[in-house]
Protein backbone atom coordinates (compact mmCIF):
# COMPACT_ATOMS: atom_id res chain seq x y z
CA UNK A 1 0.00 0.00 0.00
CA UNK A 2 1.15 3.53 -0.66
CA UNK A 3 -0.80 6.75 -0.65
CA UNK A 4 -4.08 5.07 0.26
CA UNK A 5 -4.96 8.03 2.48
CA UNK A 6 -3.30 10.93 0.70
CA UNK A 7 -4.92 14.23 1.69
CA UNK A 8 -7.19 12.67 4.35
CA UNK A 9 -7.46 14.05 7.87
CA UNK A 10 -8.22 11.56 10.63
CA UNK A 11 -9.04 11.49 14.34
CA UNK A 12 -8.14 8.27 16.19
CA UNK A 13 -9.95 7.93 19.51
CA UNK A 14 -7.90 5.75 21.87
CA UNK A 15 -4.76 6.15 19.76
CA UNK A 16 -2.33 6.02 22.69
CA UNK A 17 -1.58 2.28 22.69
CA UNK A 18 -2.30 -1.06 21.11
CA UNK A 19 -4.45 -1.24 17.99
CA UNK A 20 -5.20 2.51 17.97
CA UNK A 21 -1.49 3.39 18.13
CA UNK A 22 -0.85 1.07 15.18
CA UNK A 23 -3.68 2.75 13.25
CA UNK A 24 -2.02 6.13 13.85
CA UNK A 25 1.25 4.78 12.39
CA UNK A 26 -0.41 3.12 9.40
CA UNK A 27 -2.53 6.20 8.56
CA UNK A 28 0.56 8.45 8.70
CA UNK A 29 2.52 6.08 6.47
CA UNK A 30 -0.33 6.16 3.91
CA UNK A 31 -0.30 9.95 3.67
CA UNK A 32 -2.97 10.99 6.22
CA UNK A 33 -2.75 13.70 8.85
CA UNK A 34 -3.75 12.27 12.21
CA UNK A 35 -5.01 13.63 15.54
CA UNK A 36 -5.68 11.61 18.70
CA UNK A 37 -8.06 11.64 21.67
CA UNK A 38 -6.59 9.62 24.53
CA UNK A 39 -7.59 9.35 28.18
CA UNK A 40 -4.20 8.32 29.58
CA UNK A 41 -1.82 11.23 30.28
CA UNK A 42 1.38 9.17 30.05
CA UNK A 43 0.38 7.68 26.68
CA UNK A 44 -0.55 11.14 25.39
CA UNK A 45 2.85 12.52 26.46
CA UNK A 46 4.69 9.63 24.81
CA UNK A 47 2.73 10.05 21.58
CA UNK A 48 3.44 13.79 21.50
CA UNK A 49 7.16 13.08 22.00
CA UNK A 50 7.31 10.33 19.36
CA UNK A 51 5.10 12.10 16.80
CA UNK A 52 5.32 15.89 17.28
CA UNK A 53 3.09 16.50 14.23
CA UNK A 54 0.18 14.59 15.78
CA UNK A 55 -2.07 16.82 17.92
CA UNK A 56 -3.22 14.94 21.03
CA UNK A 57 -6.18 15.92 23.19
CA UNK A 58 -6.26 14.30 26.62
CA UNK A 59 -9.83 13.39 27.44
CA UNK A 60 -12.44 10.72 27.98
CA UNK A 61 -14.32 9.42 24.96
CA UNK A 62 -17.40 8.74 27.10
CA UNK A 63 -17.78 12.52 27.61
CA UNK A 64 -19.35 14.56 24.78
CA UNK A 65 -17.33 17.72 25.48
CA UNK A 66 -14.03 15.81 25.27
CA UNK A 67 -14.98 14.40 21.87
CA UNK A 68 -15.97 17.86 20.66
CA UNK A 69 -12.62 19.24 21.87
CA UNK A 70 -10.76 16.54 19.95
CA UNK A 71 -12.73 17.24 16.76
CA UNK A 72 -12.12 20.99 17.17
CA UNK A 73 -8.40 20.31 17.66
CA UNK A 74 -8.19 18.21 14.49
CA UNK A 75 -10.06 20.82 12.46
CA UNK A 76 -7.93 23.64 13.86
CA UNK A 77 -4.73 21.83 12.85
CA UNK A 78 -5.82 20.31 9.54
CA UNK A 79 -8.72 22.45 8.31
CA UNK A 80 -11.26 19.59 8.30
CA UNK A 81 -11.92 15.94 9.12
CA UNK A 82 -12.35 13.01 6.74
CA UNK A 83 -12.06 9.94 8.98
CA UNK A 84 -13.06 9.08 12.54
CA UNK A 85 -11.70 5.87 14.08
CA UNK A 86 -12.48 4.61 17.56
CA UNK A 87 -10.27 2.03 19.23
CA UNK A 88 -11.23 2.54 22.87
CA UNK A 89 -12.29 -0.46 24.87
CA UNK A 90 -12.00 -2.36 28.14
CA UNK A 91 -12.18 -6.12 28.76
CA UNK A 92 -14.03 -8.12 31.41
CA UNK A 93 -11.50 -10.95 31.80
CA UNK A 94 -14.06 -13.63 30.98
CA UNK A 95 -16.36 -12.91 33.94
CA UNK A 96 -19.56 -14.88 33.44
CA UNK A 97 -22.89 -13.80 34.89
CA UNK A 98 -22.49 -16.36 37.68
CA UNK A 99 -19.10 -14.79 38.55
CA UNK A 100 -20.62 -11.32 39.04
CA UNK A 101 -22.08 -10.46 42.44
CA UNK A 102 -25.55 -8.90 42.30
CA UNK A 103 -24.18 -5.58 43.55
CA UNK A 104 -21.34 -5.54 40.97
CA UNK A 105 -23.54 -5.81 37.89
CA UNK A 106 -24.86 -2.25 37.71
CA UNK A 107 -21.49 -0.53 37.97
CA UNK A 108 -19.68 -3.06 35.76
CA UNK A 109 -22.41 -2.82 33.11
CA UNK A 110 -22.39 0.98 33.21
CA UNK A 111 -18.61 1.20 32.91
CA UNK A 112 -18.12 -1.44 30.20
CA UNK A 113 -21.04 -0.24 28.08
CA UNK A 114 -20.02 3.40 28.54
CA UNK A 115 -16.50 2.77 27.25
CA UNK A 116 -17.20 0.06 24.68
CA UNK A 117 -20.52 1.33 23.29
CA UNK A 118 -21.57 4.83 24.38
CA UNK A 119 -18.18 6.39 23.62
CA UNK A 120 -18.76 5.52 19.95
CA UNK A 121 -22.05 7.45 19.93
CA UNK A 122 -20.41 10.53 21.43
CA UNK A 123 -17.39 10.37 19.14
CA UNK A 124 -19.51 9.98 15.99
CA UNK A 125 -21.95 12.68 17.14
CA UNK A 126 -19.10 15.15 17.74
CA UNK A 127 -17.57 14.44 14.34
CA UNK A 128 -20.84 14.43 12.35
CA UNK A 129 -20.87 18.03 11.13
CA UNK A 130 -17.30 17.80 9.86
CA UNK A 131 -17.71 14.34 8.31
CA UNK A 132 -20.86 15.47 6.48
CA UNK A 133 -18.92 18.37 4.94
CA UNK A 134 -16.24 16.04 3.58
CA UNK A 135 -18.44 12.98 2.90
CA UNK A 136 -16.07 11.15 5.19
CA UNK A 137 -16.12 7.83 7.01
CA UNK A 138 -16.24 6.21 10.43
CA UNK A 139 -14.50 2.99 11.50
CA UNK A 140 -15.42 1.41 14.83
CA UNK A 141 -13.65 -1.47 16.56
CA UNK A 142 -15.56 -4.67 17.13
CA UNK A 143 -13.94 -8.01 18.07
CA UNK A 144 -14.51 -11.69 17.43
CA UNK A 145 -16.67 -11.18 20.55
CA UNK A 146 -19.10 -9.22 18.36
CA UNK A 147 -19.93 -12.57 16.69
CA UNK A 148 -19.15 -15.43 19.11
CA UNK A 149 -19.16 -16.21 22.84
CA UNK A 150 -16.16 -17.60 24.67
CA UNK A 151 -13.51 -14.95 23.99
CA UNK A 152 -14.83 -12.67 26.71
CA UNK A 153 -17.39 -12.67 29.51
CA UNK A 154 -21.05 -11.75 29.28
CA UNK A 155 -20.56 -7.98 29.47
CA UNK A 156 -17.67 -7.79 26.97
CA UNK A 157 -19.39 -10.08 24.46
CA UNK A 158 -22.72 -8.25 24.72
CA UNK A 159 -21.06 -4.82 24.49
CA UNK A 160 -19.22 -5.85 21.32
CA UNK A 161 -22.46 -7.21 19.83
CA UNK A 162 -23.87 -3.74 20.50
CA UNK A 163 -21.02 -2.13 18.56
CA UNK A 164 -21.97 -4.35 15.65
CA UNK A 165 -25.49 -2.94 15.91
CA UNK A 166 -24.15 0.61 15.93
CA UNK A 167 -22.29 -0.02 12.67
CA UNK A 168 -25.43 -1.27 10.94
CA UNK A 169 -27.68 1.48 12.36
CA UNK A 170 -25.24 4.30 11.67
CA UNK A 171 -24.34 3.11 8.17
CA UNK A 172 -28.07 3.13 7.41
CA UNK A 173 -28.75 6.49 9.05
CA UNK A 174 -25.73 8.38 7.75
CA UNK A 175 -25.81 7.26 4.12
CA UNK A 176 -25.32 8.77 1.63
CA UNK A 177 -23.03 11.30 3.33
CA UNK A 178 -20.86 9.15 5.59
CA UNK A 179 -19.64 5.56 5.30
CA UNK A 180 -19.61 3.55 8.56
CA UNK A 181 -17.62 0.31 8.86
CA UNK A 182 -15.79 -1.73 11.48
CA UNK A 183 -12.76 -3.87 12.02
CA UNK A 184 -13.27 -7.01 14.12
CA UNK A 185 -9.83 -7.98 15.45
CA UNK A 186 -9.06 -11.34 16.93
CA UNK A 187 -6.91 -11.71 20.05
CA UNK A 188 -4.00 -9.31 19.81
CA UNK A 189 -0.44 -9.17 21.16
CA UNK A 190 1.28 -6.18 22.74
CA UNK A 191 -1.67 -4.04 23.65
CA UNK A 192 -2.56 -2.44 26.97
CA UNK A 193 -6.16 -3.72 27.12
CA UNK A 194 -7.36 -3.51 30.75
CA UNK A 195 -10.46 -4.20 32.81
CA UNK A 196 -13.09 -2.02 34.48
CA UNK A 197 -12.49 -0.20 37.75
CA UNK A 198 -15.90 -1.46 38.90
CA UNK A 199 -14.55 -5.02 38.99
CA UNK A 200 -11.16 -4.01 40.45
CA UNK A 201 -9.52 -4.84 37.11
CA UNK A 202 -8.24 -1.41 36.01
CA UNK A 203 -4.60 -2.46 36.50
CA UNK A 204 -4.93 -5.95 35.05
CA UNK A 205 -3.62 -6.27 31.47
CA UNK A 206 -4.88 -8.98 29.13
CA UNK A 207 -1.48 -8.99 27.46
CA UNK A 208 0.15 -10.19 30.71
CA UNK A 209 -1.68 -13.54 30.50
CA UNK A 210 1.04 -16.24 30.64
CA UNK A 211 1.55 -18.09 27.34
CA UNK A 212 -0.65 -15.60 25.44
CA UNK A 213 1.36 -15.62 22.19
CA UNK A 214 1.20 -19.42 21.78
CA UNK A 215 -2.43 -19.47 22.86
CA UNK A 216 -3.37 -16.80 20.29
CA UNK A 217 -1.56 -18.60 17.48
CA UNK A 218 -3.08 -21.93 18.49
CA UNK A 219 -6.66 -20.74 18.42
CA UNK A 220 -6.83 -19.60 14.77
CA UNK A 221 -6.54 -21.50 11.47
CA UNK A 222 -3.76 -19.24 10.18
CA UNK A 223 -1.64 -20.09 13.24
CA UNK A 224 -0.49 -16.51 13.87
CA UNK A 225 -0.45 -14.28 16.96
CA UNK A 226 -1.50 -10.94 15.53
CA UNK A 227 -0.33 -7.48 16.60
CA UNK A 228 -1.99 -4.09 16.28
CA UNK A 229 -0.14 -3.47 13.02
CA UNK A 230 -1.66 -6.61 11.50
CA UNK A 231 -5.10 -5.05 12.03
CA UNK A 232 -4.14 -1.47 11.13
CA UNK A 233 -4.13 -2.10 7.37
CA UNK A 234 -7.79 -3.10 7.54
CA UNK A 235 -8.57 0.37 8.96
CA UNK A 236 -6.54 1.91 6.10
CA UNK A 237 -8.49 -0.09 3.54
CA UNK A 238 -11.88 0.93 4.98
CA UNK A 239 -10.85 4.58 5.41
CA UNK A 240 -9.49 4.99 1.91
CA UNK A 241 -11.62 6.89 -0.59
CA UNK A 242 -10.61 4.15 -3.06
CA UNK A 243 -13.31 1.96 -1.46
CA UNK A 244 -16.10 4.54 -1.69
CA UNK A 245 -18.77 1.85 -2.16
CA UNK A 246 -18.19 0.02 1.14
CA UNK A 247 -20.43 0.81 4.12
CA UNK A 248 -22.04 -1.19 6.92
CA UNK A 249 -19.26 -3.73 6.45
CA UNK A 250 -16.69 -5.44 8.65
CA UNK A 251 -13.08 -6.47 8.08
CA UNK A 252 -12.58 -9.66 10.08
CA UNK A 253 -8.91 -9.41 11.02
CA UNK A 254 -9.01 -12.57 13.08
CA UNK A 255 -6.70 -15.22 11.67
CA UNK A 256 -9.66 -17.02 10.12
CA UNK A 257 -11.33 -18.01 13.38
CA UNK A 258 -14.75 -18.03 11.65
CA UNK A 259 -13.86 -20.86 9.28
CA UNK A 260 -12.94 -23.28 12.05
N1 LIG B 1 -6.38 -6.82 22.60
C1 LIG B 1 -7.19 -7.72 22.02
O1 LIG B 1 -6.94 -8.95 22.08
C2 LIG B 1 -8.43 -7.26 21.27
C3 LIG B 1 -9.12 -8.18 20.48
C4 LIG B 1 -10.27 -7.78 19.81
C5 LIG B 1 -10.73 -6.48 19.93
N2 LIG B 1 -10.03 -5.61 20.71
C6 LIG B 1 -10.58 -4.25 20.80
O2 LIG B 1 -9.65 -3.36 20.20
C7 LIG B 1 -9.78 -2.06 20.80
C8 LIG B 1 -8.40 -1.59 21.25
O3 LIG B 1 -7.93 -2.48 22.25
P1 LIG B 1 -6.38 -2.68 22.56
O4 LIG B 1 -6.21 -4.12 22.84
O5 LIG B 1 -5.54 -2.01 21.55
O6 LIG B 1 -6.28 -1.96 23.99
P2 LIG B 1 -5.48 -0.68 24.50
O7 LIG B 1 -5.87 -0.50 25.91
O8 LIG B 1 -4.02 -0.83 24.20
O9 LIG B 1 -6.06 0.49 23.60
C9 LIG B 1 -7.19 1.25 23.97
C10 LIG B 1 -6.77 2.70 24.09
O10 LIG B 1 -7.92 3.46 24.38
C11 LIG B 1 -7.67 4.28 25.52
N3 LIG B 1 -8.94 4.47 26.20
C12 LIG B 1 -9.65 3.56 26.91
N4 LIG B 1 -10.78 4.10 27.36
C13 LIG B 1 -10.80 5.39 26.91
C14 LIG B 1 -11.71 6.46 27.04
N5 LIG B 1 -12.85 6.32 27.74
N6 LIG B 1 -11.41 7.64 26.46
C15 LIG B 1 -10.27 7.79 25.75
N7 LIG B 1 -9.36 6.82 25.60
C16 LIG B 1 -9.63 5.62 26.17
C17 LIG B 1 -6.66 3.50 26.35
O11 LIG B 1 -5.93 4.33 27.25
C18 LIG B 1 -5.78 2.93 25.24
O12 LIG B 1 -4.79 3.84 24.83
C19 LIG B 1 -10.80 -2.23 21.94
O13 LIG B 1 -12.08 -1.85 21.47
C20 LIG B 1 -10.78 -3.73 22.20
O14 LIG B 1 -12.01 -4.17 22.76
C21 LIG B 1 -8.90 -5.95 21.36
XYZ file of C-alpha atoms and ligand atoms in Angstrom:
304
model
C 0.000 0.000 0.000
C 1.149 3.525 -0.661
C -0.800 6.751 -0.650
C -4.085 5.066 0.265
C -4.962 8.028 2.483
C -3.298 10.932 0.699
C -4.922 14.227 1.693
C -7.186 12.668 4.346
C -7.462 14.049 7.873
C -8.225 11.558 10.634
C -9.037 11.491 14.337
C -8.140 8.274 16.190
C -9.946 7.929 19.512
C -7.896 5.746 21.866
C -4.756 6.148 19.758
C -2.331 6.019 22.689
C -1.579 2.285 22.694
C -2.299 -1.061 21.114
C -4.446 -1.238 17.988
C -5.197 2.515 17.974
C -1.492 3.387 18.133
C -0.851 1.071 15.179
C -3.683 2.747 13.249
C -2.017 6.127 13.849
C 1.249 4.778 12.394
C -0.412 3.123 9.404
C -2.527 6.204 8.555
C 0.560 8.447 8.699
C 2.517 6.082 6.472
C -0.327 6.158 3.914
C -0.305 9.952 3.674
C -2.972 10.990 6.222
C -2.745 13.697 8.845
C -3.752 12.269 12.207
C -5.011 13.634 15.536
C -5.683 11.610 18.699
C -8.061 11.641 21.669
C -6.587 9.620 24.528
C -7.588 9.355 28.182
C -4.198 8.317 29.584
C -1.815 11.228 30.277
C 1.383 9.172 30.050
C 0.378 7.683 26.680
C -0.546 11.145 25.389
C 2.845 12.522 26.457
C 4.687 9.630 24.809
C 2.727 10.048 21.584
C 3.439 13.790 21.502
C 7.162 13.085 22.000
C 7.306 10.334 19.358
C 5.100 12.097 16.797
C 5.321 15.888 17.277
C 3.089 16.499 14.227
C 0.180 14.593 15.784
C -2.072 16.820 17.924
C -3.225 14.944 21.026
C -6.180 15.918 23.192
C -6.264 14.296 26.619
C -9.832 13.390 27.439
C -12.437 10.718 27.983
C -14.318 9.419 24.958
C -17.402 8.739 27.099
C -17.782 12.516 27.615
C -19.348 14.561 24.777
C -17.331 17.719 25.482
C -14.032 15.812 25.266
C -14.976 14.401 21.874
C -15.969 17.856 20.662
C -12.618 19.242 21.871
C -10.761 16.536 19.945
C -12.726 17.235 16.760
C -12.124 20.995 17.175
C -8.405 20.308 17.660
C -8.187 18.207 14.493
C -10.064 20.824 12.457
C -7.926 23.640 13.862
C -4.732 21.826 12.849
C -5.817 20.307 9.545
C -8.715 22.445 8.309
C -11.255 19.590 8.304
C -11.918 15.944 9.123
C -12.351 13.005 6.741
C -12.060 9.942 8.984
C -13.061 9.079 12.541
C -11.697 5.866 14.076
C -12.483 4.613 17.564
C -10.270 2.026 19.228
C -11.229 2.538 22.868
C -12.293 -0.462 24.874
C -12.003 -2.364 28.143
C -12.180 -6.119 28.763
C -14.032 -8.123 31.407
C -11.503 -10.946 31.799
C -14.057 -13.631 30.981
C -16.359 -12.909 33.938
C -19.564 -14.878 33.440
C -22.895 -13.803 34.893
C -22.493 -16.357 37.684
C -19.098 -14.786 38.551
C -20.624 -11.324 39.044
C -22.077 -10.461 42.440
C -25.550 -8.904 42.302
C -24.184 -5.581 43.546
C -21.337 -5.544 40.969
C -23.537 -5.814 37.894
C -24.865 -2.246 37.713
C -21.491 -0.532 37.970
C -19.684 -3.064 35.759
C -22.405 -2.820 33.106
C -22.392 0.982 33.211
C -18.609 1.200 32.913
C -18.122 -1.438 30.198
C -21.042 -0.242 28.083
C -20.020 3.398 28.537
C -16.500 2.774 27.247
C -17.198 0.060 24.681
C -20.525 1.326 23.291
C -21.574 4.831 24.385
C -18.181 6.390 23.618
C -18.756 5.517 19.952
C -22.045 7.452 19.926
C -20.415 10.530 21.435
C -17.391 10.368 19.135
C -19.511 9.979 15.991
C -21.946 12.681 17.138
C -19.103 15.146 17.740
C -17.572 14.438 14.345
C -20.836 14.430 12.350
C -20.873 18.034 11.134
C -17.299 17.803 9.862
C -17.715 14.343 8.311
C -20.857 15.474 6.484
C -18.920 18.373 4.944
C -16.236 16.037 3.577
C -18.444 12.977 2.899
C -16.075 11.149 5.192
C -16.124 7.829 7.010
C -16.244 6.207 10.433
C -14.500 2.992 11.501
C -15.416 1.412 14.834
C -13.649 -1.473 16.562
C -15.562 -4.670 17.131
C -13.939 -8.009 18.067
C -14.512 -11.687 17.429
C -16.671 -11.185 20.546
C -19.104 -9.225 18.360
C -19.925 -12.572 16.694
C -19.146 -15.433 19.114
C -19.161 -16.210 22.838
C -16.158 -17.597 24.672
C -13.514 -14.950 23.986
C -14.831 -12.667 26.710
C -17.386 -12.667 29.510
C -21.053 -11.753 29.278
C -20.555 -7.975 29.468
C -17.673 -7.787 26.967
C -19.390 -10.079 24.457
C -22.725 -8.247 24.716
C -21.057 -4.824 24.492
C -19.225 -5.849 21.318
C -22.462 -7.215 19.833
C -23.871 -3.745 20.504
C -21.021 -2.126 18.558
C -21.968 -4.355 15.645
C -25.490 -2.941 15.910
C -24.145 0.606 15.927
C -22.287 -0.018 12.675
C -25.435 -1.266 10.941
C -27.681 1.475 12.360
C -25.243 4.305 11.668
C -24.342 3.107 8.169
C -28.067 3.134 7.405
C -28.749 6.495 9.046
C -25.727 8.384 7.751
C -25.812 7.261 4.115
C -25.320 8.773 1.627
C -23.034 11.300 3.332
C -20.860 9.152 5.593
C -19.644 5.557 5.302
C -19.608 3.552 8.558
C -17.622 0.314 8.862
C -15.792 -1.734 11.475
C -12.755 -3.868 12.021
C -13.269 -7.011 14.117
C -9.835 -7.983 15.450
C -9.059 -11.336 16.930
C -6.913 -11.711 20.051
C -3.998 -9.312 19.810
C -0.443 -9.169 21.156
C 1.284 -6.183 22.739
C -1.673 -4.044 23.649
C -2.558 -2.440 26.966
C -6.165 -3.717 27.125
C -7.361 -3.506 30.748
C -10.457 -4.204 32.807
C -13.091 -2.024 34.482
C -12.490 -0.199 37.750
C -15.900 -1.463 38.900
C -14.545 -5.017 38.990
C -11.160 -4.009 40.446
C -9.522 -4.837 37.106
C -8.242 -1.413 36.006
C -4.602 -2.459 36.502
C -4.927 -5.948 35.045
C -3.618 -6.275 31.470
C -4.879 -8.981 29.131
C -1.479 -8.994 27.465
C 0.153 -10.190 30.709
C -1.682 -13.535 30.496
C 1.037 -16.238 30.637
C 1.551 -18.087 27.341
C -0.652 -15.604 25.440
C 1.358 -15.617 22.189
C 1.197 -19.416 21.783
C -2.433 -19.471 22.856
C -3.371 -16.800 20.286
C -1.557 -18.605 17.478
C -3.078 -21.925 18.489
C -6.663 -20.736 18.422
C -6.826 -19.598 14.765
C -6.543 -21.504 11.469
C -3.761 -19.238 10.184
C -1.635 -20.086 13.244
C -0.490 -16.508 13.867
C -0.452 -14.283 16.957
C -1.501 -10.942 15.529
C -0.326 -7.484 16.596
C -1.992 -4.088 16.277
C -0.142 -3.469 13.022
C -1.663 -6.607 11.501
C -5.099 -5.050 12.025
C -4.140 -1.475 11.134
C -4.127 -2.099 7.368
C -7.787 -3.104 7.543
C -8.571 0.365 8.962
C -6.538 1.907 6.104
C -8.494 -0.086 3.539
C -11.878 0.929 4.982
C -10.846 4.584 5.414
C -9.493 4.993 1.910
C -11.622 6.886 -0.586
C -10.613 4.149 -3.065
C -13.315 1.960 -1.458
C -16.096 4.537 -1.688
C -18.769 1.854 -2.161
C -18.193 0.018 1.140
C -20.431 0.810 4.118
C -22.035 -1.189 6.919
C -19.263 -3.732 6.450
C -16.686 -5.444 8.651
C -13.076 -6.469 8.077
C -12.577 -9.659 10.078
C -8.908 -9.407 11.020
C -9.007 -12.569 13.078
C -6.701 -15.218 11.668
C -9.661 -17.019 10.118
C -11.334 -18.008 13.377
C -14.747 -18.027 11.646
C -13.864 -20.858 9.278
C -12.941 -23.279 12.050
N -6.379 -6.819 22.601
C -7.187 -7.716 22.018
O -6.938 -8.948 22.080
C -8.429 -7.257 21.274
C -9.121 -8.181 20.482
C -10.273 -7.780 19.814
C -10.729 -6.481 19.928
N -10.034 -5.612 20.708
C -10.576 -4.247 20.798
O -9.655 -3.357 20.201
C -9.778 -2.064 20.803
C -8.399 -1.592 21.248
O -7.928 -2.479 22.249
P -6.378 -2.682 22.556
O -6.209 -4.122 22.838
O -5.543 -2.009 21.549
O -6.281 -1.958 23.985
P -5.478 -0.679 24.500
O -5.871 -0.500 25.914
O -4.020 -0.828 24.200
O -6.062 0.493 23.596
C -7.189 1.253 23.966
C -6.768 2.702 24.090
O -7.924 3.464 24.381
C -7.667 4.282 25.522
N -8.936 4.468 26.199
C -9.653 3.562 26.912
N -10.784 4.103 27.356
C -10.800 5.387 26.909
C -11.713 6.455 27.039
N -12.849 6.316 27.736
N -11.408 7.641 26.456
C -10.266 7.792 25.749
N -9.359 6.816 25.601
C -9.627 5.621 26.169
C -6.655 3.498 26.346
O -5.934 4.330 27.250
C -5.781 2.928 25.242
O -4.788 3.844 24.829
C -10.801 -2.227 21.937
O -12.076 -1.850 21.472
C -10.780 -3.728 22.201
O -12.011 -4.170 22.758
C -8.899 -5.946 21.363
